[in-house]
Amino acid sequence: RISSILLLLLSVYFGYEGAKDFYAGLRELKVI
């Protein structure tokens, strides 16, 4: 049960980081 909570936290953290990188990439494409 603890491992599932840890997995959830990791997925949320990496999902947030991934979204940041995704939006940064979109902005770069628009600039170029």
GROMACS .gro file of C-alpha atoms in nm:
model
   32
    1ARG     CA    1   0.000   0.000   0.000
    2ILE     CA    2   0.283   0.239   0.082
    3SER     CA    3   0.452   0.159  -0.248
    4SER     CA    4   0.132   0.243  -0.439
    5ILE     CA    5   0.118   0.583  -0.266
    6LEU     CA    6   0.484   0.643  -0.354
    7LEU     CA    7   0.414   0.543  -0.714
    8LEU     CA    8   0.122   0.786  -0.727
    9LEU     CA    9   0.337   1.071  -0.595
   10LEU     CA   10   0.610   0.991  -0.848
   11SER     CA   11   0.360   0.983  -1.137
   12VAL     CA   12   0.215   1.319  -1.029
   13TYR     CA   13   0.564   1.473  -0.996
   14PHE     CA   14   0.688   1.345  -1.332
   15GLY     CA   15   0.355   1.438  -1.493
   16TYR     CA   16   0.403   1.797  -1.374
   17GLU     CA   17   0.764   1.808  -1.493
   18GLY     CA   18   0.663   1.654  -1.827
   19ALA     CA   19   0.388   1.911  -1.874
   20LYS     CA   20   0.637   2.193  -1.806
   21ASP     CA   21   0.878   2.053  -2.068
   22PHE     CA   22   0.590   2.004  -2.312
   23TYR     CA   23   0.470   2.364  -2.287
   24ALA     CA   24   0.829   2.492  -2.306
   25GLY     CA   25   0.876   2.292  -2.627
   26LEU     CA   26   0.556   2.436  -2.776
   27ARG     CA   27   0.675   2.788  -2.698
   28GLU     CA   28   1.012   2.716  -2.861
   29LEU     CA   29   0.842   2.585  -3.175
   30LYS     CA   30   0.629   2.900  -3.201
   31VAL     CA   31   0.936   3.122  -3.160
   32ILE     CA   32   1.125   2.927  -3.429
   0.00000   0.00000   0.00000
